[in-house]
Coordinates of C-alpha atoms in Angstrom, one line a residue:
Chain A
M20 CA 0.3 0.0 0.1
N21 CA 2.9 2.3 1.1
K22 CA 4.2 2.0 -3.0
K23 CA 1.1 2.9 -4.2
Y24 CA 0.8 6.0 -1.8
T25 CA 4.5 7.0 -2.8
S26 CA 4.0 6.1 -6.8
C27 CA 0.5 8.6 -6.5
S28 CA 2.4 11.3 -5.1
L29 CA 4.9 11.1 -7.5
L30 CA 2.7 11.6 -10.2
L31 CA 0.7 14.5 -8.8
C32 CA 4.1 16.3 -7.9
S33 CA 4.9 16.1 -11.6
L34 CA 1.7 17.0 -12.9
F35 CA 1.5 19.5 -10.7
L36 CA 4.9 20.6 -11.9
T37 CA 4.2 20.4 -15.3
V38 CA 1.0 22.7 -14.9
F39 CA 3.3 25.1 -13.0
L40 CA 5.7 25.5 -15.5
L41 CA 3.7 25.8 -18.6
S42 CA 1.4 28.5 -16.9
F43 CA 4.4 30.6 -15.6
S44 CA 7.2 30.0 -17.9
P45 CA 7.8 31.9 -21.2
V46 CA 8.1 28.9 -23.1
S47 CA 7.4 27.7 -26.6
A48 CA 5.1 24.7 -27.9
Q49 CA 8.2 22.4 -28.5
T50 CA 9.9 23.2 -25.4
E51 CA 6.7 22.1 -23.1
Q52 CA 6.5 19.0 -25.0
E53 CA 10.1 18.1 -24.3
I54 CA 9.4 19.0 -20.8
I55 CA 6.0 16.8 -20.5
D56 CA 8.1 14.0 -22.4
S57 CA 10.9 13.9 -19.9
V58 CA 8.2 13.9 -17.0
N59 CA 6.4 11.3 -18.2
T60 CA 10.0 9.1 -18.7
I61 CA 11.0 10.2 -15.2
V62 CA 7.8 9.1 -13.9
S63 CA 7.3 5.9 -15.8
Q64 CA 10.8 4.7 -15.1
Q65 CA 10.1 5.5 -11.1
L66 CA 6.8 3.6 -11.5
E67 CA 8.8 0.3 -13.2
K68 CA 11.2 0.7 -11.0
E69 CA 8.7 0.4 -7.8
K70 CA 5.9 -1.3 -9.0
S71 CA 7.9 -4.6 -10.6
P72 CA 7.1 -7.3 -8.6
A73 CA 8.9 -9.5 -7.2
P74 CA 10.3 -12.8 -8.3
P75 CA 9.1 -16.4 -7.4
T76 CA 11.2 -18.5 -5.8
E77 CA 12.2 -21.7 -5.0
V78 CA 11.7 -22.5 -8.8
E79 CA 11.9 -26.1 -9.5
A80 CA 11.9 -28.4 -12.3
V81 CA 11.3 -31.8 -12.2
D82 CA 10.3 -35.2 -14.2
K83 CA 6.5 -35.6 -13.5
P84 CA 6.2 -38.5 -11.8
N85 CA 4.3 -41.8 -12.2
D86 CA 3.7 -40.9 -16.0
G87 CA 4.1 -42.5 -19.2
G88 CA 6.9 -39.6 -20.3
G89 CA 6.3 -36.3 -22.2
A90 CA 5.2 -33.9 -19.3
V91 CA 7.8 -31.7 -16.9
L92 CA 6.7 -30.5 -13.0
I93 CA 7.6 -26.7 -12.6
N94 CA 7.0 -25.6 -8.7
W95 CA 7.8 -22.2 -7.4
T96 CA 6.8 -20.4 -4.5
I97 CA 4.2 -17.7 -4.7
S98 CA 6.2 -14.0 -5.1
D99 CA 6.9 -12.2 -1.4
D100 CA 3.7 -9.6 -3.2
G101 CA 1.3 -12.9 -3.9
A102 CA -1.3 -10.8 -3.6
D103 CA -0.6 -7.5 -6.8
I104 CA 0.9 -10.3 -8.6
K105 CA -1.6 -11.3 -11.9
G106 CA 0.2 -14.7 -12.7
Y107 CA 3.1 -16.4 -13.6
I108 CA 4.9 -16.3 -17.2
I109 CA 7.0 -19.6 -18.2
S110 CA 9.4 -19.7 -20.2
R111 CA 11.4 -22.9 -21.8
S112 CA 14.1 -23.3 -24.3
E113 CA 16.6 -26.7 -24.9
S114 CA 19.4 -24.6 -24.0
E115 CA 20.6 -23.1 -20.6
Q116 CA 21.8 -19.7 -23.0
G117 CA 18.5 -19.6 -24.0
P118 CA 16.8 -18.2 -26.1
F119 CA 13.8 -19.1 -23.9
H120 CA 10.2 -19.2 -25.5
D121 CA 7.2 -18.2 -23.7
I122 CA 4.9 -21.5 -23.3
S123 CA 2.4 -20.6 -21.1
E124 CA 0.9 -18.0 -18.0
S125 CA -0.6 -19.4 -15.1
V126 CA -3.0 -17.7 -12.8
Q127 CA -2.6 -15.6 -9.6
G128 CA -2.6 -18.0 -7.0
S129 CA -0.8 -21.3 -8.6
D130 CA 2.2 -22.4 -7.8
S131 CA 2.9 -25.2 -10.1
Y132 CA 2.3 -25.9 -13.9
T133 CA 2.8 -28.8 -15.9
D134 CA 5.0 -28.7 -19.0
N135 CA 3.1 -31.4 -21.2
K136 CA 4.1 -30.6 -24.1
A137 CA 8.2 -32.0 -23.7
I138 CA 9.7 -34.4 -25.3
Q139 CA 11.0 -37.5 -24.0
G140 CA 14.4 -37.6 -23.6
V141 CA 14.9 -33.9 -24.5
T142 CA 16.6 -31.2 -21.8
Y143 CA 15.3 -28.8 -21.2
Y144 CA 15.4 -24.9 -18.9
Y145 CA 12.8 -23.3 -17.8
Q146 CA 12.7 -19.8 -16.6
V147 CA 9.5 -18.1 -14.3
K148 CA 8.9 -15.0 -13.4
S149 CA 5.7 -13.6 -12.2
Y150 CA 4.0 -10.6 -14.4
K151 CA 0.9 -7.5 -13.0
D152 CA -0.2 -5.1 -15.1
I153 CA -0.7 -1.7 -14.5
L154 CA -2.3 1.6 -15.7
D155 CA 0.6 3.9 -17.3
L156 CA 0.4 8.0 -17.7
N157 CA -1.5 7.1 -20.7
N158 CA -4.5 5.2 -19.4
E159 CA -3.3 2.0 -21.1
I160 CA -2.3 -1.3 -19.2
Q161 CA 1.0 -1.6 -19.2
R162 CA 2.2 -5.3 -17.9
I163 CA 5.5 -5.1 -16.0
T164 CA 7.1 -8.3 -15.5
S165 CA 10.1 -9.4 -12.5
P166 CA 12.9 -10.8 -12.7
T167 CA 13.5 -14.2 -14.2
V168 CA 14.4 -17.0 -11.9
S169 CA 15.9 -20.3 -14.3
T170 CA 15.4 -23.6 -13.5
G171 CA 17.3 -26.7 -14.9
P172 CA 17.7 -29.1 -16.7
V173 CA 15.2 -31.5 -16.6
V174 CA 14.7 -34.5 -18.6
S175 CA 11.5 -36.2 -18.6
T176 CA 11.1 -40.2 -18.8
A177 CA 8.3 -42.6 -18.5
Q178 CA 7.7 -44.6 -15.6
W179 CA 7.2 -48.0 -15.3
F180 CA 5.4 -48.2 -12.3
N181 CA 3.0 -45.6 -10.8
T182 CA 3.8 -45.4 -6.8
D183 CA 0.7 -43.6 -6.3
R184 CA -1.2 -46.8 -6.8
A185 CA 0.7 -49.1 -4.8
W186 CA -1.8 -49.6 -2.4
C187 CA -4.6 -50.2 -5.1
L188 CA -2.3 -52.8 -7.0
F189 CA -2.1 -54.6 -3.5
F190 CA -5.5 -54.8 -2.6
V191 CA -6.5 -55.7 -6.7
L192 CA -4.0 -58.5 -6.3
I193 CA -5.4 -59.9 -2.7
I194 CA -9.0 -59.9 -3.8
S195 CA -8.1 -61.1 -7.4
A196 CA -5.8 -64.1 -5.4
A197 CA -8.7 -64.8 -3.1
I198 CA -11.6 -65.1 -6.2
I199 CA -9.0 -67.6 -8.2
I200 CA -8.2 -69.7 -4.6
F201 CA -12.4 -69.7 -4.7
I202 CA -12.8 -70.2 -8.2
E203 CA -9.6 -73.5 -8.4
K204 CA -11.3 -75.0 -5.1
A205 CA -14.9 -75.1 -5.9
K206 CA -13.3 -76.7 -9.5
K207 CA -12.1 -79.5 -7.1
G208 CA -15.5 -79.7 -5.7
S209 CA -15.7 -78.0 -2.8
S210 CA -19.5 -76.5 -2.0
V211 CA -20.1 -72.6 -2.5
Y212 CA -22.6 -71.1 -1.0
V213 CA -24.2 -68.4 -2.4
R214 CA -27.0 -66.4 -0.5
K215 CA -30.9 -66.7 -2.6
I216 CA -31.2 -63.3 -4.4
A217 CA -34.8 -63.0 -5.2
G218 CA -34.5 -61.2 -8.3
I219 CA -32.9 -63.8 -10.2
D220 CA -35.0 -66.3 -8.6
A221 CA -38.2 -64.7 -10.2
V222 CA -37.2 -65.3 -13.4
D223 CA -38.5 -68.7 -13.9
E224 CA -41.2 -67.2 -12.6
A225 CA -41.5 -64.5 -14.9
V226 CA -40.3 -66.3 -18.2
G227 CA -43.3 -69.0 -16.9
R228 CA -45.6 -66.5 -16.7
A229 CA -45.3 -65.2 -20.1
T230 CA -45.4 -68.5 -21.4
E231 CA -48.6 -68.9 -19.5
M232 CA -50.2 -66.1 -20.7
G233 CA -48.8 -66.2 -24.1
R234 CA -47.0 -62.7 -24.4
K235 CA -44.2 -61.5 -25.2
I236 CA -40.8 -60.9 -22.9
F237 CA -39.0 -58.0 -23.3
Y238 CA -35.2 -57.8 -22.6
I239 CA -33.8 -54.1 -22.4
P240 CA -30.0 -54.2 -22.2
G241 CA -29.1 -50.6 -21.5
I242 CA -28.4 -47.2 -23.3
Q243 CA -24.2 -48.2 -23.1
D244 CA -22.3 -50.1 -25.9
M245 CA -20.4 -53.1 -25.6
N246 CA -17.3 -51.0 -24.0
D247 CA -19.4 -51.1 -20.7
V248 CA -19.0 -53.9 -18.2
Q249 CA -23.1 -53.5 -17.3
T250 CA -24.3 -54.3 -20.2
I251 CA -21.6 -57.4 -20.6
A252 CA -22.9 -58.5 -17.3
G253 CA -26.8 -57.8 -18.6
I254 CA -25.4 -60.2 -22.5
A255 CA -24.6 -62.9 -20.1
I256 CA -27.8 -62.9 -18.2
L257 CA -29.5 -62.8 -21.8
G258 CA -28.1 -66.1 -22.1
R259 CA -29.5 -67.5 -19.6
V260 CA -33.2 -66.5 -19.5
G261 CA -32.7 -66.9 -24.1
Q262 CA -32.6 -70.9 -22.7
L263 CA -35.3 -70.4 -20.6
A264 CA -37.5 -68.9 -23.3
A265 CA -36.5 -71.0 -25.7
T266 CA -37.3 -74.4 -23.4
Y267 CA -40.9 -72.4 -22.7
E268 CA -41.3 -72.1 -26.9
T269 CA -42.1 -68.4 -25.6
W270 CA -40.8 -65.4 -28.1
L271 CA -38.2 -63.3 -26.3
E272 CA -37.4 -60.0 -28.2
V273 CA -34.5 -57.8 -27.4
P274 CA -34.8 -54.5 -28.8
V275 CA -30.9 -52.5 -28.5
S276 CA -29.9 -49.0 -29.2
K277 CA -26.0 -50.2 -30.0
S278 CA -25.2 -51.9 -33.1
L279 CA -22.8 -53.8 -31.7
V280 CA -24.3 -54.6 -28.6
M281 CA -27.3 -56.3 -31.3
V282 CA -24.8 -58.3 -32.9
T283 CA -23.1 -59.2 -29.6
A284 CA -26.8 -60.4 -28.4
R285 CA -27.9 -62.0 -31.8
E286 CA -24.6 -64.6 -31.3
T287 CA -25.5 -64.8 -27.5
L288 CA -29.2 -65.9 -28.0
K289 CA -28.3 -68.0 -31.3
E290 CA -25.9 -70.1 -28.6
A291 CA -28.7 -70.3 -25.8
Y292 CA -31.3 -71.8 -28.4
T293 CA -28.9 -74.3 -29.6
Q294 CA -27.8 -75.2 -26.6
V295 CA -31.2 -76.4 -25.2
G296 CA -31.6 -78.2 -28.2
R297 CA -34.3 -75.6 -30.4
P298 CA -31.9 -74.1 -32.5
D299 CA -34.6 -73.8 -35.4
S300 CA -36.9 -71.6 -32.8
F301 CA -34.2 -69.0 -33.3
Q302 CA -35.2 -65.8 -35.6
E303 CA -32.4 -63.1 -35.9
A304 CA -35.5 -60.3 -35.6
Q305 CA -35.6 -61.2 -32.0
V306 CA -32.7 -58.7 -31.5
H307 CA -33.5 -55.2 -33.4
Y308 CA -31.7 -52.0 -33.3
L309 CA -34.3 -49.0 -32.5
T310 CA -31.7 -45.7 -32.7
D311 CA -28.5 -44.8 -30.6
D312 CA -30.5 -41.4 -28.9
Q313 CA -31.7 -41.9 -25.3
F314 CA -34.7 -40.8 -25.5
G315 CA -35.7 -41.7 -29.2
Y316 CA -35.1 -45.3 -27.5
A317 CA -37.1 -44.8 -24.3
A318 CA -40.0 -43.7 -26.7
A319 CA -39.6 -46.5 -29.0
I320 CA -39.8 -49.1 -26.0
D321 CA -42.5 -46.8 -24.4
G322 CA -44.5 -47.4 -28.2
M323 CA -43.5 -51.3 -28.2
V324 CA -45.1 -51.9 -24.9
V325 CA -48.0 -49.8 -24.5
R326 CA -49.0 -51.8 -27.7
E327 CA -47.9 -55.4 -27.6
K328 CA -48.1 -55.6 -23.7
P329 CA -45.3 -57.5 -22.6
A330 CA -46.3 -60.5 -19.7
T331 CA -42.5 -59.5 -19.0
I332 CA -39.6 -56.9 -19.0
F333 CA -36.1 -57.4 -17.8
Y334 CA -34.0 -54.4 -18.1
M335 CA -30.1 -55.5 -17.4
G336 CA -27.6 -52.7 -18.2
A337 CA -26.3 -49.2 -17.9
F338 CA -29.5 -47.0 -17.6
F339 CA -29.4 -43.7 -17.1
A340 CA -32.9 -40.6 -17.1
E341 CA -35.1 -43.3 -19.5
S342 CA -35.1 -45.8 -16.5
L343 CA -37.7 -44.3 -15.0
I344 CA -39.9 -44.0 -17.9
L345 CA -38.9 -47.6 -19.4
A346 CA -40.2 -48.9 -16.1
E347 CA -43.1 -46.8 -15.2
T348 CA -44.4 -47.6 -18.8
G349 CA -44.1 -51.5 -18.0
N350 CA -45.1 -51.2 -14.8
A351 CA -48.8 -49.3 -16.4
A352 CA -48.7 -51.9 -19.2
G353 CA -48.7 -54.7 -16.1
A354 CA -45.7 -56.6 -16.9
I355 CA -43.8 -58.3 -14.4
Q356 CA -40.0 -56.3 -14.2
I357 CA -37.3 -57.2 -13.5
A358 CA -34.1 -54.9 -13.2
G359 CA -30.6 -54.9 -12.1
T360 CA -28.2 -51.8 -13.2
A361 CA -24.9 -50.9 -11.4
M362 CA -25.5 -47.4 -11.6
P363 CA -26.3 -46.0 -7.9
S364 CA -28.8 -42.5 -9.4
Q365 CA -31.3 -45.0 -11.1
L366 CA -31.4 -47.9 -8.6
P367 CA -34.3 -46.0 -6.2
F368 CA -36.8 -45.8 -9.7
F369 CA -36.3 -49.7 -10.6
V370 CA -36.7 -50.4 -6.8
A371 CA -40.1 -47.9 -7.4
S372 CA -41.2 -49.2 -10.2
C373 CA -40.2 -52.8 -10.8
D374 CA -41.2 -55.8 -9.2
Y375 CA -37.9 -56.8 -8.4
T376 CA -34.4 -54.9 -8.3
L377 CA -30.9 -56.3 -8.7
I378 CA -28.7 -53.9 -6.6
G379 CA -25.2 -53.2 -8.2
E380 CA -23.2 -56.0 -6.9
E381 CA -25.9 -58.6 -7.8
L382 CA -26.7 -57.6 -11.5
F383 CA -22.5 -58.8 -12.0
A384 CA -23.2 -62.1 -9.7
A385 CA -26.4 -63.0 -11.7
S386 CA -24.5 -64.8 -14.2
A387 CA -22.6 -66.7 -12.3
Y388 CA -26.0 -67.7 -9.7
L389 CA -28.0 -68.2 -12.9
S390 CA -25.3 -70.9 -14.2
K391 CA -24.6 -72.9 -11.3
E392 CA -21.3 -73.2 -12.5
P393 CA -19.0 -73.9 -9.5
R394 CA -16.2 -72.0 -11.0
Q395 CA -19.0 -69.2 -11.9
L396 CA -20.0 -69.5 -8.0
G397 CA -16.4 -69.8 -6.7
S398 CA -15.7 -65.9 -7.9
L399 CA -18.6 -64.7 -6.2
K400 CA -17.2 -66.1 -3.0
G401 CA -13.9 -64.7 -3.8
Q402 CA -16.3 -61.3 -4.0
D403 CA -16.9 -61.9 -0.3
V404 CA -13.2 -61.9 0.4
G405 CA -12.8 -58.2 -0.9
K406 CA -16.1 -57.6 1.1
A407 CA -14.7 -58.3 4.5
I408 CA -11.3 -56.5 4.3
F409 CA -13.3 -53.6 3.0
M410 CA -15.5 -53.7 6.0
A411 CA -12.5 -54.3 8.3
A412 CA -10.9 -51.2 6.9
I413 CA -14.1 -49.3 7.7
I414 CA -14.2 -50.4 10.8
L415 CA -10.4 -49.9 11.7
G416 CA -10.7 -46.3 9.8
V417 CA -13.5 -45.2 12.2
I418 CA -11.7 -45.9 15.0
F419 CA -8.1 -44.9 13.9
E420 CA -9.7 -41.2 12.7
T421 CA -11.8 -40.7 15.6
F422 CA -9.2 -40.6 17.5
G423 CA -6.4 -39.5 15.3
I424 CA -4.2 -42.2 15.6
W425 CA -3.2 -43.0 12.0
N426 CA -4.7 -41.6 8.4
L427 CA -6.1 -45.2 7.1
S428 CA -8.0 -42.9 5.1
Q429 CA -5.3 -41.9 2.1
I430 CA -4.4 -45.7 1.1
F431 CA -7.6 -45.8 -0.3
L432 CA -7.0 -42.6 -2.0
V433 CA -7.1 -43.2 -5.6
K434 CA -4.4 -40.5 -8.0
Chain B
M24 CA -11.8 -71.4 -33.5
R25 CA -14.9 -69.1 -33.5
R26 CA -15.1 -68.8 -29.9
E27 CA -11.4 -69.3 -28.8
I28 CA -10.3 -66.3 -31.5
P29 CA -13.0 -63.5 -29.5
L30 CA -12.3 -65.0 -26.1
L31 CA -8.3 -64.7 -26.3
I32 CA -8.5 -61.2 -27.8
T33 CA -11.0 -60.9 -24.7
S34 CA -8.5 -62.1 -22.6
I35 CA -5.3 -59.8 -23.7
A36 CA -7.0 -56.4 -24.0
G37 CA -8.6 -57.2 -20.3
L38 CA -5.2 -57.9 -19.4
V39 CA -3.2 -54.6 -20.9
F40 CA -6.0 -52.4 -19.7
A41 CA -5.6 -53.4 -16.0
I42 CA -1.9 -53.6 -16.2
S43 CA -1.9 -49.9 -17.9
Y44 CA -3.9 -48.6 -14.7
F45 CA -0.3 -49.3 -13.0
I46 CA 2.7 -48.9 -15.4
P47 CA 2.3 -45.6 -17.5
H48 CA 5.7 -46.9 -19.6
W49 CA 4.7 -47.0 -23.5
P50 CA 3.1 -48.8 -24.7
F51 CA 0.8 -49.9 -21.5
G52 CA 0.7 -46.1 -21.0
E53 CA -0.8 -45.4 -24.5
S54 CA -3.1 -48.9 -24.8
E55 CA -6.4 -46.9 -23.7
S56 CA -6.3 -44.5 -25.7
I57 CA -5.3 -46.4 -29.0
F58 CA -7.8 -49.3 -27.8
G59 CA -10.4 -46.1 -27.2
D60 CA -9.2 -45.3 -31.3
W61 CA -10.5 -48.9 -32.3
I62 CA -13.2 -48.6 -30.5
T63 CA -15.5 -45.7 -31.8
I64 CA -13.6 -46.5 -35.5
V65 CA -15.7 -50.3 -34.9
Q66 CA -18.6 -48.3 -33.8
S67 CA -19.0 -46.0 -36.6
F68 CA -19.2 -48.3 -39.0
A69 CA -21.1 -50.5 -37.0
I70 CA -24.2 -47.8 -36.9
W71 CA -25.0 -48.7 -40.7
L72 CA -25.9 -52.4 -39.1
G73 CA -27.9 -50.4 -37.0
A74 CA -29.6 -48.6 -39.8
L75 CA -30.0 -51.3 -42.3
N76 CA -31.3 -53.5 -39.4
L77 CA -33.5 -50.8 -38.6
L78 CA -34.8 -50.7 -42.0
K79 CA -34.8 -53.9 -42.9
V80 CA -37.4 -54.7 -39.8
S81 CA -39.5 -52.2 -40.5
F82 CA -39.9 -53.3 -44.3
E83 CA -40.5 -56.3 -43.3
K84 CA -43.6 -55.1 -40.9
I85 CA -45.2 -53.1 -43.8
Y86 CA -44.3 -56.0 -46.0
R87 CA -46.1 -58.5 -44.3
K88 CA -48.8 -55.9 -43.1
R89 CA -48.5 -56.0 -39.4
K90 CA -50.7 -53.9 -37.5
D91 CA -47.7 -51.3 -36.2
S92 CA -46.9 -50.9 -40.2
L93 CA -47.7 -47.4 -39.9
Y94 CA -45.3 -46.5 -37.5
A95 CA -42.9 -49.2 -39.2
G96 CA -43.5 -46.8 -42.8
V97 CA -42.6 -43.2 -40.2
I98 CA -39.9 -44.5 -39.4
I99 CA -38.5 -45.1 -42.6
F100 CA -40.1 -41.5 -43.9
C101 CA -38.0 -39.9 -41.3
L102 CA -34.9 -42.0 -41.5
V103 CA -34.6 -41.4 -45.2
A104 CA -35.9 -38.1 -44.8
T105 CA -33.0 -37.1 -42.1
L106 CA -30.5 -38.8 -44.7
I107 CA -31.2 -36.9 -47.3
I108 CA -31.5 -33.1 -45.9
G109 CA -28.2 -33.8 -44.4
F110 CA -26.8 -35.4 -47.6
Y111 CA -28.0 -32.2 -49.6
D112 CA -26.9 -29.8 -46.8
G113 CA -23.2 -31.0 -46.8
F114 CA -22.9 -31.3 -50.2
S115 CA -24.5 -27.5 -50.8
G116 CA -22.2 -26.5 -47.9
L117 CA -19.0 -28.1 -49.8
M118 CA -19.5 -26.1 -52.5
Q119 CA -19.7 -22.9 -50.9
E120 CA -17.1 -20.4 -50.1
P121 CA -15.9 -21.0 -47.0
E122 CA -17.4 -24.5 -47.2
V123 CA -20.5 -24.5 -44.3
S124 CA -21.3 -27.3 -42.1
F125 CA -24.0 -29.5 -42.6
R126 CA -24.7 -28.6 -38.8
A127 CA -24.4 -24.9 -39.0
P128 CA -26.9 -22.6 -37.7
G129 CA -29.5 -22.1 -40.7
T130 CA -29.0 -25.6 -42.5
H131 CA -31.9 -27.8 -43.1
F132 CA -30.7 -30.2 -40.9
D133 CA -30.0 -28.1 -38.2
W134 CA -33.5 -27.0 -38.5
V135 CA -35.0 -30.6 -38.0
F136 CA -32.7 -30.7 -35.0
V137 CA -33.7 -27.6 -33.2
Y138 CA -37.3 -27.6 -34.5
I139 CA -38.3 -31.7 -34.3
Y140 CA -35.5 -33.6 -33.0
T141 CA -34.7 -31.6 -29.7
P142 CA -38.5 -30.7 -29.0
L143 CA -39.6 -34.7 -29.0
S144 CA -36.2 -35.4 -26.8
S145 CA -37.7 -32.2 -24.5
T146 CA -40.8 -33.9 -24.4
M147 CA -39.9 -37.5 -23.2
F148 CA -37.7 -35.9 -21.2
A149 CA -40.0 -33.6 -19.1
M150 CA -42.8 -36.9 -18.9
L151 CA -40.0 -38.3 -16.3
A152 CA -42.0 -35.4 -13.7
F153 CA -45.2 -37.1 -14.7
F154 CA -43.6 -40.7 -13.6
V155 CA -41.3 -39.4 -10.7
A156 CA -45.1 -38.7 -9.1
S157 CA -46.3 -42.0 -9.9
A158 CA -44.0 -44.2 -8.8
S159 CA -43.2 -41.6 -5.7
Y160 CA -46.7 -42.5 -4.9
R161 CA -46.0 -46.2 -4.9
A162 CA -42.5 -46.3 -3.0
F163 CA -43.5 -43.8 -0.2
R164 CA -46.7 -46.2 1.0
A165 CA -46.0 -47.3 4.3
R166 CA -46.3 -50.8 3.9
N167 CA -43.8 -52.3 5.9
F168 CA -40.8 -50.3 8.3
E169 CA -38.4 -49.8 5.8
A170 CA -41.1 -48.1 3.3
T171 CA -42.3 -45.7 6.1
L172 CA -38.5 -45.2 6.9
L173 CA -38.1 -44.0 3.3
L174 CA -41.3 -42.0 3.9
I175 CA -40.2 -40.6 6.7
A176 CA -36.9 -39.1 5.1
A177 CA -38.5 -38.5 2.0
F178 CA -41.0 -35.7 3.4
F179 CA -38.0 -34.1 5.3
V180 CA -35.5 -34.0 2.5
M181 CA -38.0 -32.8 -0.2
G182 CA -39.6 -30.4 3.0
G183 CA -36.1 -28.9 3.3
R184 CA -35.2 -29.1 0.3
V185 CA -37.6 -26.3 -0.7
P186 CA -38.3 -23.3 1.6
L187 CA -41.8 -25.0 2.7
F188 CA -41.2 -25.9 6.6
D189 CA -38.5 -23.7 7.2
L190 CA -40.2 -20.4 5.6
P191 CA -43.6 -20.6 8.8
L192 CA -40.6 -20.7 11.7
L193 CA -38.3 -17.7 9.6
K194 CA -41.5 -15.9 9.0
L195 CA -42.8 -16.2 12.5
G196 CA -39.9 -15.5 14.5
I197 CA -39.8 -19.0 16.2
S198 CA -36.4 -19.5 15.0
D199 CA -33.3 -18.1 12.5
V200 CA -31.9 -21.3 11.8
P201 CA -33.2 -23.4 8.7
Y202 CA -33.2 -26.6 10.6
F203 CA -35.4 -28.6 8.3
S204 CA -33.0 -27.4 5.6
L205 CA -30.4 -28.7 7.3
F206 CA -31.6 -32.1 8.4
A207 CA -32.3 -32.6 5.0
D208 CA -28.6 -31.6 4.2
W209 CA -28.1 -34.4 7.1
I210 CA -29.7 -37.0 5.3
M211 CA -28.1 -36.2 2.1
S212 CA -24.8 -35.6 3.3
Y213 CA -24.6 -38.9 6.0
P214 CA -27.3 -41.8 5.6
L215 CA -27.5 -41.4 1.6
T216 CA -23.3 -41.0 0.9
G217 CA -23.1 -43.9 3.6
G218 CA -25.8 -46.0 1.3
M219 CA -24.2 -45.2 -1.9
T220 CA -20.5 -45.7 -0.5
A221 CA -21.3 -49.8 0.0
I222 CA -23.3 -49.7 -3.0
M223 CA -20.2 -48.6 -4.8
I224 CA -18.2 -50.8 -3.0
G225 CA -20.0 -54.5 -4.2
I226 CA -20.4 -52.8 -7.7
A227 CA -16.1 -52.3 -7.7
L228 CA -16.2 -56.0 -6.0
G229 CA -19.0 -57.3 -8.5
I230 CA -17.0 -55.2 -11.7
M231 CA -13.2 -57.1 -10.4
S232 CA -14.8 -60.5 -9.9
S233 CA -16.8 -60.7 -13.5
S234 CA -13.6 -58.9 -15.2
L235 CA -11.5 -61.5 -13.7
R236 CA -14.0 -64.7 -14.9
I237 CA -14.1 -62.9 -18.9
I238 CA -10.0 -62.9 -18.8
L239 CA -9.9 -66.4 -17.5
G240 CA -12.0 -67.7 -19.8
I241 CA -15.1 -68.8 -17.5
E242 CA -17.7 -66.3 -18.3
R243 CA -18.8 -66.7 -22.0
S244 CA -21.8 -65.7 -22.7
H245 CA -20.7 -62.7 -24.2
V246 CA -19.0 -64.7 -27.0
G247 CA -21.9 -66.7 -27.8
G248 CA -20.9 -69.3 -24.6
A249 CA -22.4 -70.7 -22.1

């Protein structure tokens, strides 16, 4: 603040001096202009000298850790007069002597910058300087920079292991090992107890109902493509439902919103019909494409449900805002509805509108549960080990955090 | 071989993706973007499969004179009309100097998008409001203990999210603190977040188990196996 007052005083004094000289001195117009210019120069020089911001300190450029190369992290400590500083200018050169080229401007208060355009293996030198904008005597914005601070050399390299994810890898390995151990145990004939899942047990009843009523079954595998694990889980369940539908000779229709899902669902269903000895009952038209558009898809299915009144509707996969539109229409049409999704925000809608809902992990367990294959059931048991680990970690974490003993929660932070 | 090769590809891709999460070094670090590009390319070509299937199914409905053949006609008309308009605008845009995209404001295709597609999508989305009301009515009936808890929680959350309950307190000067809003925030921040986190942990474990089954080739339904 003192600096500001000093500058203002200087400005006022110089202006006063100029006006005084112009008013009382018998000088020519050319001399007047010369006097004004010289005063302006003195004031500008003084302002610049006084206003020049403090440079950042402790500037350091390091190879960005835990990356695939091609990035350099530049850190600095914010300048002393940080509040007046508008930002920092970062320059780069491949030689210590330069020339340095500006590569970025960081905003006020920032104390680091990641240069993502560095080339792996090339040596770089960096310069950082702070800047601020002031109004000059002509009322124009003038940028004033601090002296530059250099750092380097630094070379960007690729790492072979992301150490930030070491704990994650540890838990992944433990849980994966548990799953594989239980799969092997199940293979050797060890009995596996799996709790009853009402939604999956109801599949038989739902297909049976459609058979008795002589109406269709609709199977909706969500609106995501085959690269979503929920869609894969949905298609896996479709195989089991397809076997039942083929056995009872009930028409199963699968309207899809993605072409790749259509192809996969068709293959799955064809195989399911073949396995129960009814390959001739399968028709390609059972699996058909509607549209990629979310609400267009919902509208098309709603129309089909209202017109054709299916006895049973399955919703298995990834759903978004269309979940309630579909499920409420199905409910109004009087269909028995079984839903399964791993989208937490859509679960309440399915719970409210459907007869049975597979909540989160149950969707992924459904295929194993329906197959009754020991190896698949064994994987569910391994999953329980993971749950036990997390439950223990939650309980210990609550106790430790409450008493401030150890920052256990940091282990579970995903970076 | 028809099933083994897809299974092998699935296993390799699954393993590479899992490894790339922990190893940022080339080629693992780049695999996600490389596979992502492949998926986009395959999806772009596959969309023709879907469009042709839609046309085939719709023409079949008309040919067999099924009862919903009228809708099939509408679908064919809309699909072909949009396609023609898009191509027309695309080609005429290419002839102009500078070039104009078929999606640029003022084109026929943009008109279709703004005045037909957008209102139709908005209408479907707006229907959610009515469906939420009907679903809430069923969900909040106090049939058992859990449903009663849900009803009570919903009562406070809905009342707290709008100044319905707090307004009389504040207006009558009974209290300066919006207790109902705070209680609604508490329900959303603690019981709800706790429950959601539990579901998320279960989902994560389920995905892990499912992925392992697929990578190990135990789960084969997605490639048409049992």
